[in-house]
mmCIF file of C-alpha atoms and ligand atoms in Angstrom:
data_model
loop_
_atom_site.group_PDB
_atom_site.id
_atom_site.type_symbol
_atom_site.label_atom_id
_atom_site.label_comp_id
_atom_site.label_asym_id
_atom_site.label_seq_id
_atom_site.Cartn_x
_atom_site.Cartn_y
_atom_site.Cartn_z
ATOM 1 C CA MET A 1229 122.182 67.899 106.159
ATOM 2 C CA SER A 1230 121.011 70.926 104.374
ATOM 3 C CA GLU A 1231 122.985 74.156 105.090
ATOM 4 C CA VAL A 1232 119.780 76.166 104.890
ATOM 5 C CA ARG A 1233 117.879 75.478 108.086
ATOM 6 C CA LEU A 1234 114.657 76.537 109.761
ATOM 7 C CA ASP A 1235 115.380 75.365 113.263
ATOM 8 C CA GLY A 1236 113.398 77.095 115.981
ATOM 9 C CA LYS A 1237 110.932 78.541 113.408
ATOM 10 C CA THR A 1238 107.175 77.586 113.387
ATOM 11 C CA ALA A 1239 105.249 77.381 110.088
ATOM 12 C CA ILE A 1240 101.616 76.998 109.259
ATOM 13 C CA VAL A 1241 100.967 75.374 105.803
ATOM 14 C CA THR A 1242 97.428 75.512 104.811
ATOM 15 C CA GLY A 1243 95.947 72.740 102.579
ATOM 16 C CA ALA A 1244 98.980 70.631 103.616
ATOM 17 C CA GLY A 1245 97.069 67.381 103.643
ATOM 18 C CA ASN A 1246 97.673 66.700 99.942
ATOM 19 C CA GLY A 1247 99.686 67.590 96.832
ATOM 20 C CA LEU A 1248 101.879 70.720 97.078
ATOM 21 C CA GLY A 1249 101.066 71.587 100.671
ATOM 22 C CA ARG A 1250 101.972 68.204 101.868
ATOM 23 C CA SER A 1251 105.323 68.336 100.109
ATOM 24 C CA HIS A 1252 106.033 71.753 101.562
ATOM 25 C CA ALA A 1253 105.216 70.728 105.065
ATOM 26 C CA HIS A 1254 107.484 67.745 104.754
ATOM 27 C CA LEU A 1255 110.477 69.846 103.450
ATOM 28 C CA LEU A 1256 109.928 72.579 106.055
ATOM 29 C CA ALA A 1257 109.837 70.049 108.921
ATOM 30 C CA SER A 1258 112.918 68.264 107.558
ATOM 31 C CA LEU A 1259 114.739 71.532 107.669
ATOM 32 C CA GLY A 1260 113.938 71.855 111.454
ATOM 33 C CA ALA A 1261 110.735 73.930 111.448
ATOM 34 C CA ASN A 1262 107.731 72.974 113.588
ATOM 35 C CA VAL A 1263 104.834 72.685 111.177
ATOM 36 C CA VAL A 1264 101.041 73.222 111.680
ATOM 37 C CA VAL A 1265 99.519 70.981 108.938
ATOM 38 C CA ASN A 1266 96.240 72.694 108.218
ATOM 39 C CA ASP A 1267 93.750 70.768 105.932
ATOM 40 C CA LEU A 1268 90.063 70.663 105.836
ATOM 41 C CA GLY A 1269 90.152 67.272 104.155
ATOM 42 C CA CYS A 1270 87.804 68.307 101.454
ATOM 43 C CA SER A 1271 87.480 67.071 97.821
ATOM 44 C CA VAL A 1272 89.033 69.048 94.851
ATOM 45 C CA ASP A 1273 85.792 71.018 94.470
ATOM 46 C CA GLY A 1274 85.735 72.016 98.259
ATOM 47 C CA SER A 1275 83.017 69.704 99.168
ATOM 48 C CA GLY A 1276 83.147 67.480 102.267
ATOM 49 C CA ASN A 1277 85.687 67.344 105.046
ATOM 50 C CA SER A 1278 87.759 64.861 107.006
ATOM 51 C CA THR A 1279 90.525 64.918 109.653
ATOM 52 C CA SER A 1280 92.502 62.188 107.985
ATOM 53 C CA ALA A 1281 94.394 64.318 105.352
ATOM 54 C CA ALA A 1282 96.036 66.518 108.071
ATOM 55 C CA GLU A 1283 96.487 63.689 110.574
ATOM 56 C CA THR A 1284 98.182 61.342 107.978
ATOM 57 C CA VAL A 1285 100.796 64.069 106.932
ATOM 58 C CA VAL A 1286 101.500 64.797 110.668
ATOM 59 C CA ALA A 1287 102.092 61.101 111.282
ATOM 60 C CA GLU A 1288 104.421 60.909 108.336
ATOM 61 C CA ILE A 1289 106.357 63.967 109.403
ATOM 62 C CA LYS A 1290 106.735 62.583 112.971
ATOM 63 C CA GLU A 1291 107.765 59.180 111.548
ATOM 64 C CA ALA A 1292 110.466 60.950 109.715
ATOM 65 C CA GLY A 1293 111.712 62.611 112.889
ATOM 66 C CA GLY A 1294 110.004 66.091 112.465
ATOM 67 C CA ASN A 1295 107.638 68.139 114.545
ATOM 68 C CA ALA A 1296 104.097 68.689 113.371
ATOM 69 C CA VAL A 1297 100.665 69.142 114.648
ATOM 70 C CA ALA A 1298 97.305 68.770 112.709
ATOM 71 C CA ASN A 1299 94.738 71.439 112.389
ATOM 72 C CA THR A 1300 91.560 70.814 110.416
ATOM 73 C CA ASP A 1301 89.741 74.303 110.424
ATOM 74 C CA SER A 1302 88.638 75.727 107.132
ATOM 75 C CA ILE A 1303 90.451 78.795 105.967
ATOM 76 C CA THR A 1304 87.097 80.119 104.775
ATOM 77 C CA ASP A 1305 85.628 79.893 108.281
ATOM 78 C CA ARG A 1306 86.421 83.387 109.788
ATOM 79 C CA ALA A 1307 85.282 82.367 113.234
ATOM 80 C CA ALA A 1308 87.522 79.205 113.181
ATOM 81 C CA VAL A 1309 90.696 80.683 111.491
ATOM 82 C CA PRO A 1310 92.132 82.102 114.778
ATOM 83 C CA ASN A 1311 92.307 78.577 116.028
ATOM 84 C CA ILE A 1312 94.781 77.784 113.136
ATOM 85 C CA ILE A 1313 97.163 80.486 114.654
ATOM 86 C CA LYS A 1314 96.272 79.321 118.316
ATOM 87 C CA THR A 1315 97.345 75.784 117.347
ATOM 88 C CA ALA A 1316 100.797 77.176 116.446
ATOM 89 C CA LEU A 1317 101.159 79.292 119.568
ATOM 90 C CA ASP A 1318 99.847 76.650 121.947
ATOM 91 C CA THR A 1319 101.778 73.763 120.533
ATOM 92 C CA PHE A 1320 105.196 75.391 119.538
ATOM 93 C CA GLY A 1321 104.986 78.806 121.382
ATOM 94 C CA GLY A 1322 105.385 81.002 118.310
ATOM 95 C CA LEU A 1323 104.631 81.618 114.604
ATOM 96 C CA HIS A 1324 107.176 82.819 111.952
ATOM 97 C CA ILE A 1325 106.074 81.318 108.644
ATOM 98 C CA LEU A 1326 102.798 81.093 106.801
ATOM 99 C CA VAL A 1327 102.387 79.268 103.635
ATOM 100 C CA ASN A 1328 99.032 79.972 102.037
ATOM 101 C CA ASN A 1329 98.427 77.016 99.849
ATOM 102 C CA ALA A 1330 95.043 75.611 100.332
ATOM 103 C CA GLY A 1331 92.839 75.704 97.281
ATOM 104 C CA ILE A 1332 89.933 74.204 95.269
ATOM 105 C CA LEU A 1333 88.779 74.157 91.669
ATOM 106 C CA ARG A 1334 85.195 74.720 90.212
ATOM 107 C CA ASP A 1335 86.165 75.057 86.558
ATOM 108 C CA LYS A 1336 83.288 76.260 84.164
ATOM 109 C CA SER A 1337 83.274 78.653 81.273
ATOM 110 C CA LEU A 1338 81.594 81.880 82.389
ATOM 111 C CA LYS A 1339 78.406 80.984 80.387
ATOM 112 C CA LYS A 1340 77.913 77.884 82.510
ATOM 113 C CA MET A 1341 79.297 79.113 85.833
ATOM 114 C CA THR A 1342 76.876 79.408 88.765
ATOM 115 C CA ASP A 1343 77.119 82.175 91.420
ATOM 116 C CA ALA A 1344 77.953 79.362 93.888
ATOM 117 C CA GLU A 1345 80.963 78.138 91.724
ATOM 118 C CA TRP A 1346 82.314 81.746 91.506
ATOM 119 C CA ASP A 1347 81.851 82.459 95.232
ATOM 120 C CA ALA A 1348 83.376 79.105 96.445
ATOM 121 C CA VAL A 1349 86.632 79.729 94.428
ATOM 122 C CA ILE A 1350 86.957 83.374 95.437
ATOM 123 C CA ASP A 1351 86.161 82.548 99.073
ATOM 124 C CA THR A 1352 88.806 79.803 99.304
ATOM 125 C CA HIS A 1353 91.789 81.171 97.474
ATOM 126 C CA LEU A 1354 91.514 85.011 97.870
ATOM 127 C CA THR A 1355 89.406 85.490 100.973
ATOM 128 C CA GLY A 1356 90.840 82.378 102.676
ATOM 129 C CA SER A 1357 94.483 83.602 102.213
ATOM 130 C CA TYR A 1358 93.227 86.916 103.435
ATOM 131 C CA ASN A 1359 91.650 85.368 106.531
ATOM 132 C CA VAL A 1360 94.734 83.459 107.700
ATOM 133 C CA THR A 1361 97.208 86.094 106.736
ATOM 134 C CA LYS A 1362 95.107 88.764 108.614
ATOM 135 C CA ALA A 1363 95.082 86.599 111.724
ATOM 136 C CA ALA A 1364 98.816 85.952 111.461
ATOM 137 C CA TRP A 1365 99.890 89.535 110.718
ATOM 138 C CA PRO A 1366 99.792 91.189 114.154
ATOM 139 C CA ILE A 1367 102.142 88.415 115.491
ATOM 140 C CA LEU A 1368 104.617 88.673 112.584
ATOM 141 C CA ARG A 1369 104.633 92.556 112.525
ATOM 142 C CA GLU A 1370 105.109 92.897 116.294
ATOM 143 C CA GLN A 1371 107.923 90.427 116.567
ATOM 144 C CA ASN A 1372 109.540 92.132 113.525
ATOM 145 C CA TYR A 1373 109.819 88.811 111.735
ATOM 146 C CA GLY A 1374 107.733 86.879 109.289
ATOM 147 C CA ARG A 1375 107.848 85.029 106.057
ATOM 148 C CA ILE A 1376 104.617 84.541 104.033
ATOM 149 C CA VAL A 1377 104.178 82.624 100.724
ATOM 150 C CA ILE A 1378 101.116 83.237 98.721
ATOM 151 C CA THR A 1379 100.097 80.607 96.184
ATOM 152 C CA ALA A 1380 99.035 82.168 92.915
ATOM 153 C CA SER A 1381 98.960 80.492 89.508
ATOM 154 C CA GLY A 1382 99.832 80.983 85.764
ATOM 155 C CA SER A 1383 96.117 81.104 85.427
ATOM 156 C CA GLY A 1384 96.028 84.430 87.273
ATOM 157 C CA MET A 1385 98.823 85.870 85.280
ATOM 158 C CA PHE A 1386 97.835 84.719 81.866
ATOM 159 C CA GLY A 1387 94.183 83.427 82.055
ATOM 160 C CA ASN A 1388 92.851 79.917 81.338
ATOM 161 C CA PHE A 1389 89.793 78.872 79.640
ATOM 162 C CA GLY A 1390 87.070 77.784 82.111
ATOM 163 C CA GLN A 1391 88.887 79.472 85.067
ATOM 164 C CA THR A 1392 87.441 82.974 85.356
ATOM 165 C CA ASN A 1393 86.735 82.351 89.071
ATOM 166 C CA TYR A 1394 90.151 80.804 89.701
ATOM 167 C CA GLY A 1395 92.088 83.268 87.582
ATOM 168 C CA ALA A 1396 90.440 86.156 89.285
ATOM 169 C CA ALA A 1397 91.190 84.783 92.671
ATOM 170 C CA LYS A 1398 94.872 84.040 91.695
ATOM 171 C CA ALA A 1399 95.429 87.413 90.161
ATOM 172 C CA GLY A 1400 93.852 88.996 93.105
ATOM 173 C CA LEU A 1401 96.261 87.215 95.336
ATOM 174 C CA ILE A 1402 99.314 88.726 93.399
ATOM 175 C CA GLY A 1403 97.949 92.226 94.076
ATOM 176 C CA PHE A 1404 97.367 91.225 97.801
ATOM 177 C CA ALA A 1405 100.867 89.852 98.200
ATOM 178 C CA LYS A 1406 102.534 92.793 96.523
ATOM 179 C CA ALA A 1407 100.723 95.250 98.769
ATOM 180 C CA LEU A 1408 101.515 93.021 101.832
ATOM 181 C CA ALA A 1409 105.230 93.118 100.815
ATOM 182 C CA ALA A 1410 105.068 96.943 100.978
ATOM 183 C CA GLU A 1411 103.195 96.988 104.207
ATOM 184 C CA GLY A 1412 105.620 94.498 105.925
ATOM 185 C CA ALA A 1413 108.822 96.012 104.798
ATOM 186 C CA LYS A 1414 109.260 98.159 107.940
ATOM 187 C CA ASN A 1415 108.794 95.136 110.184
ATOM 188 C CA ASN A 1416 110.837 92.528 108.267
ATOM 189 C CA VAL A 1417 107.797 90.634 107.159
ATOM 190 C CA LYS A 1418 108.578 89.351 103.588
ATOM 191 C CA THR A 1419 105.842 87.987 101.353
ATOM 192 C CA ASN A 1420 106.704 86.208 98.107
ATOM 193 C CA ILE A 1421 104.480 84.582 95.473
ATOM 194 C CA LEU A 1422 104.566 81.032 94.055
ATOM 195 C CA CYS A 1423 103.099 80.174 90.623
ATOM 196 C CA PRO A 1424 103.573 76.347 90.708
ATOM 197 C CA ALA A 1425 103.163 73.421 88.281
ATOM 198 C CA ALA A 1426 102.861 69.971 89.730
ATOM 199 C CA ALA A 1427 101.023 66.698 89.395
ATOM 200 C CA SER A 1428 98.299 66.605 92.163
ATOM 201 C CA ARG A 1429 94.808 65.447 92.375
ATOM 202 C CA MET A 1430 93.935 69.033 91.303
ATOM 203 C CA THR A 1431 95.772 68.742 87.985
ATOM 204 C CA GLU A 1432 95.471 64.909 87.254
ATOM 205 C CA ASN A 1433 92.705 65.564 84.861
ATOM 206 C CA LEU A 1434 94.257 68.693 83.205
ATOM 207 C CA MET A 1435 97.562 67.263 82.081
ATOM 208 C CA PRO A 1436 98.516 64.102 80.244
ATOM 209 C CA GLY A 1437 99.623 61.149 82.413
ATOM 210 C CA GLN A 1438 103.218 61.063 81.009
ATOM 211 C CA MET A 1439 103.610 64.665 81.930
ATOM 212 C CA LEU A 1440 102.193 64.103 85.403
ATOM 213 C CA ASP A 1441 104.784 61.440 86.124
ATOM 214 C CA LYS A 1442 107.587 63.977 85.653
ATOM 215 C CA ILE A 1443 106.294 66.840 87.658
ATOM 216 C CA LYS A 1444 106.281 65.960 91.305
ATOM 217 C CA PRO A 1445 105.183 68.415 94.047
ATOM 218 C CA GLU A 1446 108.668 67.805 95.654
ATOM 219 C CA ALA A 1447 110.197 69.620 92.608
ATOM 220 C CA VAL A 1448 108.356 72.834 93.631
ATOM 221 C CA SER A 1449 108.856 72.883 97.372
ATOM 222 C CA PRO A 1450 112.667 73.924 97.559
ATOM 223 C CA ILE A 1451 111.848 77.457 96.537
ATOM 224 C CA VAL A 1452 108.979 77.578 98.872
ATOM 225 C CA ALA A 1453 111.269 76.609 101.801
ATOM 226 C CA TYR A 1454 113.866 79.153 100.595
ATOM 227 C CA MET A 1455 111.119 81.846 100.608
ATOM 228 C CA CYS A 1456 110.514 80.976 104.275
ATOM 229 C CA THR A 1457 114.178 81.460 105.278
ATOM 230 C CA GLU A 1458 115.888 84.421 107.030
ATOM 231 C CA GLU A 1459 117.995 84.963 104.050
ATOM 232 C CA ILE A 1460 115.463 85.401 101.396
ATOM 233 C CA SER A 1461 116.211 88.720 99.909
ATOM 234 C CA THR A 1462 113.034 89.455 97.946
ATOM 235 C CA SER A 1463 109.509 90.503 98.980
ATOM 236 C CA GLY A 1464 106.639 90.899 96.583
ATOM 237 C CA ALA A 1465 108.348 88.665 93.851
ATOM 238 C CA ILE A 1466 106.588 86.081 91.831
ATOM 239 C CA PHE A 1467 108.441 82.727 91.355
ATOM 240 C CA GLU A 1468 107.414 80.082 88.946
ATOM 241 C CA ALA A 1469 108.419 76.530 89.825
ATOM 242 C CA GLY A 1470 107.867 73.135 88.169
ATOM 243 C CA ALA A 1471 109.559 70.007 87.105
ATOM 244 C CA GLY A 1472 112.909 71.317 88.591
ATOM 245 C CA ASN A 1473 112.798 74.667 86.828
ATOM 246 C CA PHE A 1474 112.695 77.946 88.800
ATOM 247 C CA SER A 1475 112.226 81.407 87.473
ATOM 248 C CA HIS A 1476 111.295 85.044 88.607
ATOM 249 C CA ALA A 1477 108.351 86.474 86.678
ATOM 250 C CA ASN A 1478 107.292 90.081 86.522
ATOM 251 C CA TRP A 1479 105.241 92.686 84.783
ATOM 252 C CA ALA A 1480 106.625 94.336 81.779
ATOM 253 C CA ARG A 1481 105.740 97.435 79.836
ATOM 254 C CA GLY A 1482 106.344 98.117 76.101
ATOM 255 C CA LYS A 1483 107.362 101.371 74.596
ATOM 256 C CA ILE A 1484 105.370 104.406 75.667
ATOM 257 C CA TYR A 1485 103.409 106.350 73.038
ATOM 258 C CA LYS A 1486 103.002 109.956 74.206
ATOM 259 C CA THR A 1487 100.484 112.176 72.499
ATOM 260 C CA PRO A 1488 102.040 115.422 71.118
ATOM 261 C CA ASN A 1489 98.841 117.320 71.970
ATOM 262 C CA GLU A 1490 99.382 120.201 74.311
ATOM 263 C CA SER A 1491 96.251 119.174 76.285
ATOM 264 C CA GLY A 1492 97.665 115.611 77.089
ATOM 265 C CA VAL A 1493 94.466 114.186 75.487
ATOM 266 C CA ALA A 1494 94.868 111.915 72.451
ATOM 267 C CA THR A 1495 92.080 111.508 69.874
ATOM 268 C CA VAL A 1496 90.814 108.039 69.114
ATOM 269 C CA ASP A 1497 92.146 108.407 65.467
ATOM 270 C CA GLU A 1498 95.551 108.983 66.994
ATOM 271 C CA ILE A 1499 95.272 105.765 69.047
ATOM 272 C CA ALA A 1500 94.215 103.927 65.886
ATOM 273 C CA ALA A 1501 97.203 105.376 64.010
ATOM 274 C CA HIS A 1502 99.719 104.383 66.683
ATOM 275 C CA PHE A 1503 98.107 101.182 67.948
ATOM 276 C CA ASP A 1504 100.977 99.091 66.544
ATOM 277 C CA GLU A 1505 103.430 101.135 68.516
ATOM 278 C CA ILE A 1506 101.443 100.903 71.620
ATOM 279 C CA ILE A 1507 101.208 97.108 71.523
ATOM 280 C CA ASP A 1508 104.893 96.761 70.590
ATOM 281 C CA MET A 1509 106.789 94.743 73.506
ATOM 282 C CA SER A 1510 110.013 94.260 71.650
ATOM 283 C CA ASP A 1511 111.727 96.857 73.842
ATOM 284 C CA ALA A 1512 109.825 96.028 77.094
ATOM 285 C CA THR A 1513 110.905 97.298 80.532
ATOM 286 C CA VAL A 1514 110.433 95.205 83.614
ATOM 287 C CA LEU A 1515 108.312 96.955 86.275
ATOM 288 C CA ASP A 1516 108.587 96.045 89.809
ATOM 289 C CA ASN A 1517 107.001 98.816 92.013
ATOM 290 C CA PRO A 1518 104.235 101.318 91.702
ATOM 291 C CA ALA A 1519 106.578 104.281 91.736
ATOM 292 C CA ALA A 1520 108.576 102.985 88.753
ATOM 293 C CA ALA A 1521 105.294 102.114 86.931
ATOM 294 C CA MET A 1522 103.672 105.603 87.370
ATOM 295 C CA GLY A 1523 106.999 107.596 87.355
ATOM 296 C CA ALA A 1524 107.461 107.090 83.492
ATOM 297 C CA PHE A 1525 103.939 108.523 82.988
ATOM 298 C CA MET A 1526 104.295 111.475 85.303
ATOM 299 C CA SER A 1527 107.793 112.627 84.269
HETATM 300 P P1 NAI B 150 95.377 69.620 96.187
HETATM 301 O O1 NAI B 150 93.868 69.475 95.944
HETATM 302 O O2 NAI B 150 96.257 68.407 96.079
HETATM 303 O O3 NAI B 150 95.533 70.160 97.641
HETATM 304 C C1 NAI B 150 94.816 71.246 98.205
HETATM 305 C C2 NAI B 150 94.520 70.978 99.637
HETATM 306 O O4 NAI B 150 93.888 72.122 100.142
HETATM 307 C C3 NAI B 150 93.607 69.781 99.795
HETATM 308 O O5 NAI B 150 94.148 68.884 100.765
HETATM 309 C C4 NAI B 150 92.383 70.344 100.511
HETATM 310 O O6 NAI B 150 91.745 69.490 101.389
HETATM 311 C C5 NAI B 150 92.763 71.673 100.999
HETATM 312 N N1 NAI B 150 91.827 72.701 101.134
HETATM 313 C C6 NAI B 150 90.818 73.082 100.232
HETATM 314 N N2 NAI B 150 90.091 73.938 100.791
HETATM 315 C C7 NAI B 150 90.412 74.159 102.080
HETATM 316 C C8 NAI B 150 89.969 74.982 103.055
HETATM 317 N N3 NAI B 150 88.903 75.826 102.903
HETATM 318 N N4 NAI B 150 90.752 74.952 104.209
HETATM 319 C C9 NAI B 150 91.707 74.235 104.587
HETATM 320 N N5 NAI B 150 92.149 73.329 103.644
HETATM 321 C C10 NAI B 150 91.535 73.390 102.358
HETATM 322 O O7 NAI B 150 95.833 70.714 95.333
HETATM 323 P P2 NAI B 150 97.378 71.238 94.875
HETATM 324 O O8 NAI B 150 97.491 70.972 93.443
HETATM 325 O O9 NAI B 150 98.390 70.702 95.792
HETATM 326 O O10 NAI B 150 97.208 72.738 94.959
HETATM 327 C C11 NAI B 150 97.831 73.573 96.093
HETATM 328 C C12 NAI B 150 97.805 74.962 95.690
HETATM 329 O O11 NAI B 150 98.549 75.212 94.524
HETATM 330 C C13 NAI B 150 96.458 75.489 95.364
HETATM 331 O O12 NAI B 150 96.330 76.893 95.832
HETATM 332 C C14 NAI B 150 96.318 75.491 93.852
HETATM 333 O O13 NAI B 150 95.458 76.490 93.377
HETATM 334 C C15 NAI B 150 97.853 75.945 93.527
HETATM 335 N N6 NAI B 150 98.271 75.646 92.220
HETATM 336 C C16 NAI B 150 98.553 74.343 91.900
HETATM 337 C C17 NAI B 150 99.036 74.062 90.695
HETATM 338 C C18 NAI B 150 99.325 72.654 90.271
HETATM 339 O O14 NAI B 150 99.961 72.438 89.096
HETATM 340 N N7 NAI B 150 99.186 71.570 91.149
HETATM 341 C C19 NAI B 150 99.171 74.999 89.602
HETATM 342 C C20 NAI B 150 98.847 76.340 90.031
HETATM 343 C C21 NAI B 150 98.506 76.646 91.316
#
């Protein structure tokens, strides 16, 4: 049996009917957590719905000896989201962990993207994570205990062709999570960020078959489970995980060029003359909070 345990804790995992969410739900349950398996049962592009995805995973968890309950509300339906939280409270009597994982894709280059494709992706990832977190927040704050995982993506950190909607939503989630980390600090509510890579129905057309065989969702879930433990020391940290690799990613800043002008206002010619210096990242500094980021400019 694992030494790290989640006995007595109740977790909501959104989008837990497939892929990464299913794997996270299984692992959390195997560590002793009660799990609300939330899933709308939609297709990769967000269309349709079915109760079977969530119900199947609940049956699998119960079969393995764990505790789970299904919830099939959409994280984009603000009127229905409180029911996801209510399912945890009514079934298991509490809520301690929220893994925001549900997501969809509507990939198109900006030239071809419709407003509906933009809206659906922003609504699901960014606003959907906001909706569920906002509903869970008072409970976590008031009990002075909460662990939140926000699922971002390398697409939000670096940008992928055809994913302006998805990249914007995922980058937005990083800012959301880092602000939440600051807001939850006083009440022991820790929020960390996952940038995963795994084979799922979402990525099956984006990666070569051979690669998909090697990157199982199960290889990502251990760090998600660790983010949900009492002992996790970080909040607001970005973790990359895939194919058994785990790393901490962060923002970095290159050398600072400071104008010698008394007024503090550089000329455009000065920027042109010093541009190589400004873009030089060879001596970069890791930045992990707003005070450190702005402090160097203000000193
Ligand atoms: P998946 O398509 O296998 O699973 C996503 C699940 O979310 C589906 O079961 C779907 O029914 C559910 N869902 C979608 N909209 C929902 C809504 N409104 N309410 C409730 N449930 C909803 O996808 P996968 O790959 O497991 O992705 C999980 C998360 O990880 C997503 O946020 C995705 O953007 C992110 N991610 C995945 C990567 C990968 O390599 N698979 C890479 C980077 C990020």
